[in-house]
Tab-separated table of C-alpha atoms in Angstrom:
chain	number	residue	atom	x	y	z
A	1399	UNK	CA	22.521	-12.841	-2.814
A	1400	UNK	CA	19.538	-10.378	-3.925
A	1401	UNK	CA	21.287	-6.736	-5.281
A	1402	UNK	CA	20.351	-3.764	-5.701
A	1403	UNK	CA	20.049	-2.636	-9.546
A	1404	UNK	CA	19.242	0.046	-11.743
A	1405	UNK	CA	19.652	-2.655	-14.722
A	1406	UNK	CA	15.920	-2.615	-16.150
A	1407	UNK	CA	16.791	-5.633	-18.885
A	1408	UNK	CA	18.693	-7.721	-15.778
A	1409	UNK	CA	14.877	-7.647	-13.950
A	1410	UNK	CA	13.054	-8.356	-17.288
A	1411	UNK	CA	15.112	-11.360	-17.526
A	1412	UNK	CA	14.297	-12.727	-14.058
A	1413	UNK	CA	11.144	-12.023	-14.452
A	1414	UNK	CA	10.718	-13.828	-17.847
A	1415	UNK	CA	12.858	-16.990	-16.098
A	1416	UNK	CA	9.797	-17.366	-13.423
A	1417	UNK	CA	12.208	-15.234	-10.747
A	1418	UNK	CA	10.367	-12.412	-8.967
A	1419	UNK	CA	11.930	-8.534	-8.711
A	1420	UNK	CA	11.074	-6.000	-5.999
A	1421	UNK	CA	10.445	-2.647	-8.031
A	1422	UNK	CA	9.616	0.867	-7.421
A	1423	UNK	CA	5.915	2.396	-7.711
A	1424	UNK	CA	4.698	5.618	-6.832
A	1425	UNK	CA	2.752	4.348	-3.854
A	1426	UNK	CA	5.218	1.611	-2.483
A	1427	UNK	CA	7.554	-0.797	-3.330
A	1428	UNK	CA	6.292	-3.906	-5.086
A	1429	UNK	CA	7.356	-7.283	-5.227
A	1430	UNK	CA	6.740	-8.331	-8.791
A	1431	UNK	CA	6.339	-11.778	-11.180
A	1432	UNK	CA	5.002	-12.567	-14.232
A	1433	UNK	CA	1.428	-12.438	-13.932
A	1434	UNK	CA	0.665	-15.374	-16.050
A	1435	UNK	CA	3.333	-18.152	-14.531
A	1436	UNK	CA	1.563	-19.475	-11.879
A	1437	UNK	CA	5.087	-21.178	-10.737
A	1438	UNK	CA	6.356	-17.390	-10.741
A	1439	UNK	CA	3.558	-16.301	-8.659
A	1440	UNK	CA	3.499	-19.227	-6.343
A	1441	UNK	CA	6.563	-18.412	-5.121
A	1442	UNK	CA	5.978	-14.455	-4.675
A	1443	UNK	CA	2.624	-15.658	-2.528
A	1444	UNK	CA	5.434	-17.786	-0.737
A	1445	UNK	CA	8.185	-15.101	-0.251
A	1446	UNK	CA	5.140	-12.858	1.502
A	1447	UNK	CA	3.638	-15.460	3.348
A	1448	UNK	CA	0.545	-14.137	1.060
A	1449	UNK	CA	-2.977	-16.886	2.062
A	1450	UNK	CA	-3.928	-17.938	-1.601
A	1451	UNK	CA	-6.998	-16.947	-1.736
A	1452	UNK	CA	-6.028	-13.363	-1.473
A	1453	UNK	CA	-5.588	-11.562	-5.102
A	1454	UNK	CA	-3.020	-9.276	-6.100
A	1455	UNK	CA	-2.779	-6.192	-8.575
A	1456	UNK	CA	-1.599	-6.728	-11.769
A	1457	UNK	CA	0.438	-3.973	-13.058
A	1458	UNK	CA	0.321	-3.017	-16.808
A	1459	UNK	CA	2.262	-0.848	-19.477
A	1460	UNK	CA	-0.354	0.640	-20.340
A	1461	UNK	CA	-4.230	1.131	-20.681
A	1462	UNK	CA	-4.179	-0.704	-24.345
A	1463	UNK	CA	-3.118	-3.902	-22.229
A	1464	UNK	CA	-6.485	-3.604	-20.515
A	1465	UNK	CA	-8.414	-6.412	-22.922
A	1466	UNK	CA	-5.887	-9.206	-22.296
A	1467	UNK	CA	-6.619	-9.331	-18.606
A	1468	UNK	CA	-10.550	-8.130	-18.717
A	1469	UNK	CA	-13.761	-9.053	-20.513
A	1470	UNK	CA	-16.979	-6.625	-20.525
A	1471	UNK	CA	-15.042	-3.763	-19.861
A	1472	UNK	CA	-17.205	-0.863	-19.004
A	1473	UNK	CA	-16.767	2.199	-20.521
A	1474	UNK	CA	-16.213	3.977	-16.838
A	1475	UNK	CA	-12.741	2.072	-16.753
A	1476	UNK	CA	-11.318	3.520	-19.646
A	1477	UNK	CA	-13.052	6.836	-18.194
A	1478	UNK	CA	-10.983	6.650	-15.159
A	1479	UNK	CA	-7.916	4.990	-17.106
A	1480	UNK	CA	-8.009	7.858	-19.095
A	1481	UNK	CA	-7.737	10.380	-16.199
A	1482	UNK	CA	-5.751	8.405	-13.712
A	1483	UNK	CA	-3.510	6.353	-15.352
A	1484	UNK	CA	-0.888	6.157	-14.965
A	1485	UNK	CA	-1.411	6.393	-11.389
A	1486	UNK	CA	-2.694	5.148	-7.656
A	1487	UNK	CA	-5.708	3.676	-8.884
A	1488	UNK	CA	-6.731	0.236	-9.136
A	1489	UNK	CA	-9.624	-0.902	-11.151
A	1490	UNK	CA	-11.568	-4.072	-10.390
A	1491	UNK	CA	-13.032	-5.704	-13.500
A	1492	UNK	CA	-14.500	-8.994	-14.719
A	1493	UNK	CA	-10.985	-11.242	-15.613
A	1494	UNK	CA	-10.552	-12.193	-19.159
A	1495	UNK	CA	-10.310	-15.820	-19.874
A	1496	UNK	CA	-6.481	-16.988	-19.260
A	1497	UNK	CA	-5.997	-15.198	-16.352
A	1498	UNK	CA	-4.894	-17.386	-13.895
A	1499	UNK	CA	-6.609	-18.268	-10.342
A	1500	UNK	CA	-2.995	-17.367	-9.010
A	1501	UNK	CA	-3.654	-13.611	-9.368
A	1502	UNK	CA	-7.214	-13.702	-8.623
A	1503	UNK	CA	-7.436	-15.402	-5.597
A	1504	UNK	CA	-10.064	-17.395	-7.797
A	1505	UNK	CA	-12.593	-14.676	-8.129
A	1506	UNK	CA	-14.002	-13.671	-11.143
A	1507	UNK	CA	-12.544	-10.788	-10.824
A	1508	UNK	CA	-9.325	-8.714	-11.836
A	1509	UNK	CA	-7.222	-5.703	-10.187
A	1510	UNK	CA	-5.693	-3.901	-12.783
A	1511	UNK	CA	-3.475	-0.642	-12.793
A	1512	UNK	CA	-0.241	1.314	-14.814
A	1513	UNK	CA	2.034	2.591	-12.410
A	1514	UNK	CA	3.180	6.144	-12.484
A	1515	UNK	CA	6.467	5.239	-11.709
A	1516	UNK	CA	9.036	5.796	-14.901
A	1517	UNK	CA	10.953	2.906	-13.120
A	1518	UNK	CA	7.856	0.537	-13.387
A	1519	UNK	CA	6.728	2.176	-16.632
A	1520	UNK	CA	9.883	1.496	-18.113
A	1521	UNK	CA	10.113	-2.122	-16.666
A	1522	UNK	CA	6.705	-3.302	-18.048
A	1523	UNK	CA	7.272	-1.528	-21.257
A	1524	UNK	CA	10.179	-3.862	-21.749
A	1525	UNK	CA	8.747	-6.787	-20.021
A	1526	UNK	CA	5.480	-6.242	-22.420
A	1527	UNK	CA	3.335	-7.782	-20.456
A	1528	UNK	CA	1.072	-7.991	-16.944
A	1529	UNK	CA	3.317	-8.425	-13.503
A	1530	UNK	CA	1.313	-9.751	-10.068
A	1531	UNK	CA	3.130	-7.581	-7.705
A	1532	UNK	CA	1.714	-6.788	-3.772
A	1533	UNK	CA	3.687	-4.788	-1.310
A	1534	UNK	CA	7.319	-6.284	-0.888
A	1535	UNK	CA	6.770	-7.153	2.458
A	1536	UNK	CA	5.783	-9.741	4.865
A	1537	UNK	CA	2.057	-10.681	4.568
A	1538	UNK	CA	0.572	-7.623	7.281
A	1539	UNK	CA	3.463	-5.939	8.104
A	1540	UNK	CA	4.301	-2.747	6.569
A	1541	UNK	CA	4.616	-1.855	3.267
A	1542	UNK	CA	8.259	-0.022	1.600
A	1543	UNK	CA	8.519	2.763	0.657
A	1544	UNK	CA	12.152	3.260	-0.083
A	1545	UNK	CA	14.350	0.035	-1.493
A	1546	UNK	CA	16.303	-0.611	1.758
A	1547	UNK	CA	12.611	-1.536	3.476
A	1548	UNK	CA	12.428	-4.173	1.085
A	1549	UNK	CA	15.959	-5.847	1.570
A	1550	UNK	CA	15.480	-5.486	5.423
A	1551	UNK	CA	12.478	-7.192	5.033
A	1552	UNK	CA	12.943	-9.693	2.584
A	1553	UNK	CA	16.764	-10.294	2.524
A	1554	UNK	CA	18.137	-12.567	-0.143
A	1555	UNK	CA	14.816	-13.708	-0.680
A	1556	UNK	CA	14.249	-12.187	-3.792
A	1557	UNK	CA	16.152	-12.106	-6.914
A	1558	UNK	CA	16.798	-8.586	-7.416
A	1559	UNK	CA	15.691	-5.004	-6.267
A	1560	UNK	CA	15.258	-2.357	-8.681
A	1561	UNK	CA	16.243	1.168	-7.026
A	1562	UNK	CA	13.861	4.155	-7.361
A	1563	UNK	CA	14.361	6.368	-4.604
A	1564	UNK	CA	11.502	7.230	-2.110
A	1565	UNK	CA	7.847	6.563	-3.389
A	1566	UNK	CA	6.770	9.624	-3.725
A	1567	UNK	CA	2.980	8.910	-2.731
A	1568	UNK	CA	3.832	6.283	-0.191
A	1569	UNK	CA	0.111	4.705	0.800
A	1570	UNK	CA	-0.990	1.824	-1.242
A	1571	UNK	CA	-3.523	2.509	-4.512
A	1572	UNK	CA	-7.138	3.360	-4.307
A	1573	UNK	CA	-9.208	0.401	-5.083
A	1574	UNK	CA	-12.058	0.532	-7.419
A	1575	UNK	CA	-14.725	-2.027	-8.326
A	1576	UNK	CA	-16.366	-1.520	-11.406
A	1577	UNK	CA	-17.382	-5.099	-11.703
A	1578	UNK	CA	-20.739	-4.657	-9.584
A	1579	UNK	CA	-23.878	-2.923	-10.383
A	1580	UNK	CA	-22.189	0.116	-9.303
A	1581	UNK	CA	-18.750	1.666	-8.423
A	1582	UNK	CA	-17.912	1.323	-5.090
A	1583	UNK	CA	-14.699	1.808	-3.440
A	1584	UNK	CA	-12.856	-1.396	-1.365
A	1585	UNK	CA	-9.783	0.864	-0.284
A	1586	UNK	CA	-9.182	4.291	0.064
A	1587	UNK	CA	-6.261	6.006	-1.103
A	1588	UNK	CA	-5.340	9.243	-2.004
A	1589	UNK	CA	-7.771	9.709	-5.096
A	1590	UNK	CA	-10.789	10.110	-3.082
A	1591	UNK	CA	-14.023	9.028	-3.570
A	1592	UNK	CA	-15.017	12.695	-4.324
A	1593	UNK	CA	-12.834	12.784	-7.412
A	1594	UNK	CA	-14.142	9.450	-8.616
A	1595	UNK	CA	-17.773	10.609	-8.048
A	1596	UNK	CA	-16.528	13.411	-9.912
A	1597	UNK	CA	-14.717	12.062	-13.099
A	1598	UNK	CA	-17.537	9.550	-13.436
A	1599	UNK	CA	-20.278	11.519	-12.885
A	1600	UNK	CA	-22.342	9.052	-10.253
A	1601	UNK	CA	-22.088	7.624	-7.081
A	1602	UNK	CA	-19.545	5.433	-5.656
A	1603	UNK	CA	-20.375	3.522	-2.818
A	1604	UNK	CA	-17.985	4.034	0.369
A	1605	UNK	CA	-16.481	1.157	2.093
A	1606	UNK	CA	-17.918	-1.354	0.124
A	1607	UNK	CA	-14.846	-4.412	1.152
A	1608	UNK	CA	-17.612	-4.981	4.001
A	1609	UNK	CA	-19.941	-6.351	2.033
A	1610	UNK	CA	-20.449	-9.588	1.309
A	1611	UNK	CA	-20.893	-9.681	-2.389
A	1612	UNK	CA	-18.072	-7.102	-3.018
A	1613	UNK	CA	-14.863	-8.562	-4.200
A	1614	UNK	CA	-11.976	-9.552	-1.908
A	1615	UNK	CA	-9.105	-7.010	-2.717
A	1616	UNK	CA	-5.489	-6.375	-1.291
A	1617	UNK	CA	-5.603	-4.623	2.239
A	1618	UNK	CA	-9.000	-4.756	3.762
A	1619	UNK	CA	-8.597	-7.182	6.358
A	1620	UNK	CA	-9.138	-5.372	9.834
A	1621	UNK	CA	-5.269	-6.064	10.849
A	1622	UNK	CA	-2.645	-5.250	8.569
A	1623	UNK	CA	-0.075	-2.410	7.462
A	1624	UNK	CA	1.028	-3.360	10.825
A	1625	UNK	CA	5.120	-2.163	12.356
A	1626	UNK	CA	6.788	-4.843	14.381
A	1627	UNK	CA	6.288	-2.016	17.198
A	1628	UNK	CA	2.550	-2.051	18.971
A	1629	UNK	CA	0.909	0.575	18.094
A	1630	UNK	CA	-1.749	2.859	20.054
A	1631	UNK	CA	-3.664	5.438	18.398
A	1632	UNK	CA	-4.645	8.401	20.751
A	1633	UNK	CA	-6.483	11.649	20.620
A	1634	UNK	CA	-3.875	14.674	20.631
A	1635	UNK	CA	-5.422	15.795	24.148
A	1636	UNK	CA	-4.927	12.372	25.597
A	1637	UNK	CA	-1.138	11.723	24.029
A	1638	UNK	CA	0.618	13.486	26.628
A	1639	UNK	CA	-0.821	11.401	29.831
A	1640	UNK	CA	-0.787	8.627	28.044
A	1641	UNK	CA	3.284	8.470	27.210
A	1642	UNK	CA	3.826	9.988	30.738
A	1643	UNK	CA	2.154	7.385	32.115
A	1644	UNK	CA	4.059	4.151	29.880
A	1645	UNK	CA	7.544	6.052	30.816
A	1646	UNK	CA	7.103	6.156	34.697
A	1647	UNK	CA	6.861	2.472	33.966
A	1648	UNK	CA	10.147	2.082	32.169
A	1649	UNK	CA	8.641	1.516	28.629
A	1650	UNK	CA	10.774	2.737	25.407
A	1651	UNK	CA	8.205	4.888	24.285
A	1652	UNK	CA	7.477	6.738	20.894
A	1653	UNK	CA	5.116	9.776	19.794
A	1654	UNK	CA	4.448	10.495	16.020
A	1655	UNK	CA	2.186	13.033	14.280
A	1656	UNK	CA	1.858	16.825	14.704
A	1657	UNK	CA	1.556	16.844	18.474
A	1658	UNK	CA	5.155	15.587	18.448
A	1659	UNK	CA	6.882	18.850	17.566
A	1660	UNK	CA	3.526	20.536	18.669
A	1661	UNK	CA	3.776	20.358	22.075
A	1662	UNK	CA	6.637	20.610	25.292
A	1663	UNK	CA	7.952	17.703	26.570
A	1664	UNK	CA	10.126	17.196	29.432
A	1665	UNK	CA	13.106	17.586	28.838
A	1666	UNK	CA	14.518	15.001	31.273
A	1667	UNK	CA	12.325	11.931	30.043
A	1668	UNK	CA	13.659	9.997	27.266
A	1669	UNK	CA	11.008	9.967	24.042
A	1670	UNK	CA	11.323	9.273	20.756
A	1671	UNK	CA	9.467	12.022	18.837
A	1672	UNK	CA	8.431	12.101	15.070
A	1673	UNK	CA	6.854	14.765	13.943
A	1674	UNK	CA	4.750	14.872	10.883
A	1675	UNK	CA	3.593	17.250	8.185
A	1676	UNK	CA	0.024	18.326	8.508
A	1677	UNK	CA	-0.918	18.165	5.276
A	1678	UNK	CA	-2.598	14.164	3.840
A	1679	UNK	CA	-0.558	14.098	1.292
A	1680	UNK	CA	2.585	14.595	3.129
A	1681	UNK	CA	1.906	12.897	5.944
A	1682	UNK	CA	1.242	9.786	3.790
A	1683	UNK	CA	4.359	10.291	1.679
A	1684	UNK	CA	6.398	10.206	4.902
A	1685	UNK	CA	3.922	7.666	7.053
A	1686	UNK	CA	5.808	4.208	6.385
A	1687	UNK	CA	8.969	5.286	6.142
A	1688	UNK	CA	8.793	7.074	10.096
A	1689	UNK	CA	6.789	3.136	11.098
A	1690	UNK	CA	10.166	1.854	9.908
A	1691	UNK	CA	12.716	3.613	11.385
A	1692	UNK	CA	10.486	3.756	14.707
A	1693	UNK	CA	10.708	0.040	14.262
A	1694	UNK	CA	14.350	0.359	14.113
A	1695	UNK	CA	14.318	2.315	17.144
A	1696	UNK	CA	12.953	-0.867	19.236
A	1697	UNK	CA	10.492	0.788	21.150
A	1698	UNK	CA	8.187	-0.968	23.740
A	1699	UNK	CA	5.219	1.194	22.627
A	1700	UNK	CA	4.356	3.812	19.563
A	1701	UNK	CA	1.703	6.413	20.536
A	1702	UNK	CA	0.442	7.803	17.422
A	1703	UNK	CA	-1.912	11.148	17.260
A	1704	UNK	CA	-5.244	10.305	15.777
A	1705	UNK	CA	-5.888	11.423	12.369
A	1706	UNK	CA	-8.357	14.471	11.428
A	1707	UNK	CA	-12.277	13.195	10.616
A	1708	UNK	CA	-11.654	14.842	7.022
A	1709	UNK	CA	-12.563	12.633	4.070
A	1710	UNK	CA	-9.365	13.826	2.595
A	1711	UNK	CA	-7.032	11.609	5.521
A	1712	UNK	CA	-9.561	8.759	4.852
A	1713	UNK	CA	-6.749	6.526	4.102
A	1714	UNK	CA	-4.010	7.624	6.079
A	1715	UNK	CA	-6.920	6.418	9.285
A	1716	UNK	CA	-7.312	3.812	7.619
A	1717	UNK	CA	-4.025	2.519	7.687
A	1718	UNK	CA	-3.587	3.347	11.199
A	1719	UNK	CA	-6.710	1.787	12.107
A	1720	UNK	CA	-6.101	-1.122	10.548
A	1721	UNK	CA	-2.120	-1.009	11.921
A	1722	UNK	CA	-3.487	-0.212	15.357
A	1723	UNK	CA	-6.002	-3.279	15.193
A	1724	UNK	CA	-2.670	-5.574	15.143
A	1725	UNK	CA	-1.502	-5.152	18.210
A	1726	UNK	CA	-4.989	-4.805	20.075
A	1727	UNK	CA	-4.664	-6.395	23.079
């Protein structure tokens, strides 16, 4: 029967006996094995229902680790590693010989990035060495955020769960390629491509998961991030009619974003309302966790208020988008 732990050496064991441990991040939970058993990471790709082909981030103590899982290293990495590390940025690189095809989805390429968790810090400090850890979820659906999300999800599946409280930046890691003949982004997150532009002084290309010689990376498939609920993304003018007019039909029917708290409702129908913060950050932080417990609220339909155009809720829409996409009909 998986537990839930605080007992860092009791995961470092596991993971050193080929077992696999859900742990805490900043962004979300991950579900973690040691990167170089390709046993150990068989059966993570198993536990998610993960297609092998698809790579995972490899998660690292620290940026002196760097040269056992990448060759050619650019000097922009340790640029980048320098200012964002430990932190919710992935770097792709050329992989180092060794590094298995299990991780890689066998490209010859690496993801790579130190956690700012102290939970995960601490846990690969001891472990002393690179774990493959995704999302600890089901291949698509959403990822957890908080340590209960995994169990529901995963149930005895895995060998133990480390508890860290709430991720406290809650979308998954900006991804970026440095393996190309430029930087280019393959997911947002909440370091934007403005601040990488910034810290390394030169373009990044935007959206670059869409082309065909860029890397395949964790997330960028057009359905994923997905709640068991379907989910409808609508303009804040539009929300209104629209759950009026899936009530009058019966429907168990959810709202969630500003508009929720926003605006009047009657008071006689029955709607689930979430509010959410109007800030990106915030309303990441606080995005999966409200997809879950709508979830748990078995609704027949989840309205959700479209996201502003900013560049700075790039990856919150994204998510959504790519959530929404699920459950197109």
């Amino acid at each position: 029967m998986t537990t839930f732990s605080t007992d860092i050496d009791a995961a470092v064991k596991i993971l050193r006996d080929g077992g696999v441990v859900a742990f805490p991040t900043e962004t979300v939970y991950g579900l973690g094995a040691d990167a170089l058993n390709a046993h150990a990471v068989a059966r993570l790709f198993a536990i998610k229902g993960r297609p092998a082909q698809h790579p995972v981030i490899v998660h690292l103590p620290g940026v002196e680790h760097l040269p056992r899982w990448a060759r050619e290293i650019p000097a922009a990495a340790y640029d980048l590693a320098r200012r964002f590390w430990p932190g919710p940025l992935t770097i792709i690189l050329k992989r180092a010989a060794g590094v298995p095809d299990a991780v890689t989805g066998g490209q010859d390429t690496v993801g790579v990035r130190v956690p700012g968790h102290p939970v995960a810090l601490e846990l690969l400090r001891r472990f002393d060495g690179g774990i493959a850890a995704p999302s600890a979820n089901r291949f698509g659906h959403l990822s957890p955020t908080r340590a209960g999300h995994v169990h529901a999800e995963l149930g005895d599946a895995v060998d133990l769960i480390l508890e860290g409280g709430p991720s406290r930046v809650g979308l998954e890691s900006t991804i970026i390629s440095l393996a190309g003949e430029r930087p280019a982004i393959l997911r947002p997150g909440c370091i934007s491509r403005a601040v990488l532009q910034e810290a390394l002084h030169q373009t990044v290309s935007p959206h670059a998961a869409q082309e065909e010689s860029a890397p395949r990376a964790p997330g960028t498939l057009e359905a994923h991030y997905a709640p068991r609920t379907p989910l409808r993304l609508v303009s804040a003018d539009a929300i209104h009619d629209a759950a009026m007019a899936l009530l009058s039909c019966g429907h168990r029917v959810g709202v969630l974003g500003p508009v929720a708290q926003k605006r009047k409702w009657p008071v006689h129908v029955n709607l689930h309302k979430y509010p959410m913060p109007n800030t990106p950050e915030e309303y990441a932080r606080d995005l999966y966790a409200t997809l879950h417990q709508a979830d748990d609220d078995e609704l027949d339909y989840l309205l959700v208020q479209e996201a502003p155009q900013d560049e700075e809720w790039l990856a919150v829409r994204d998510r959504l988008q790519r959530a929404a996409h699920t459950h197109k009909e």
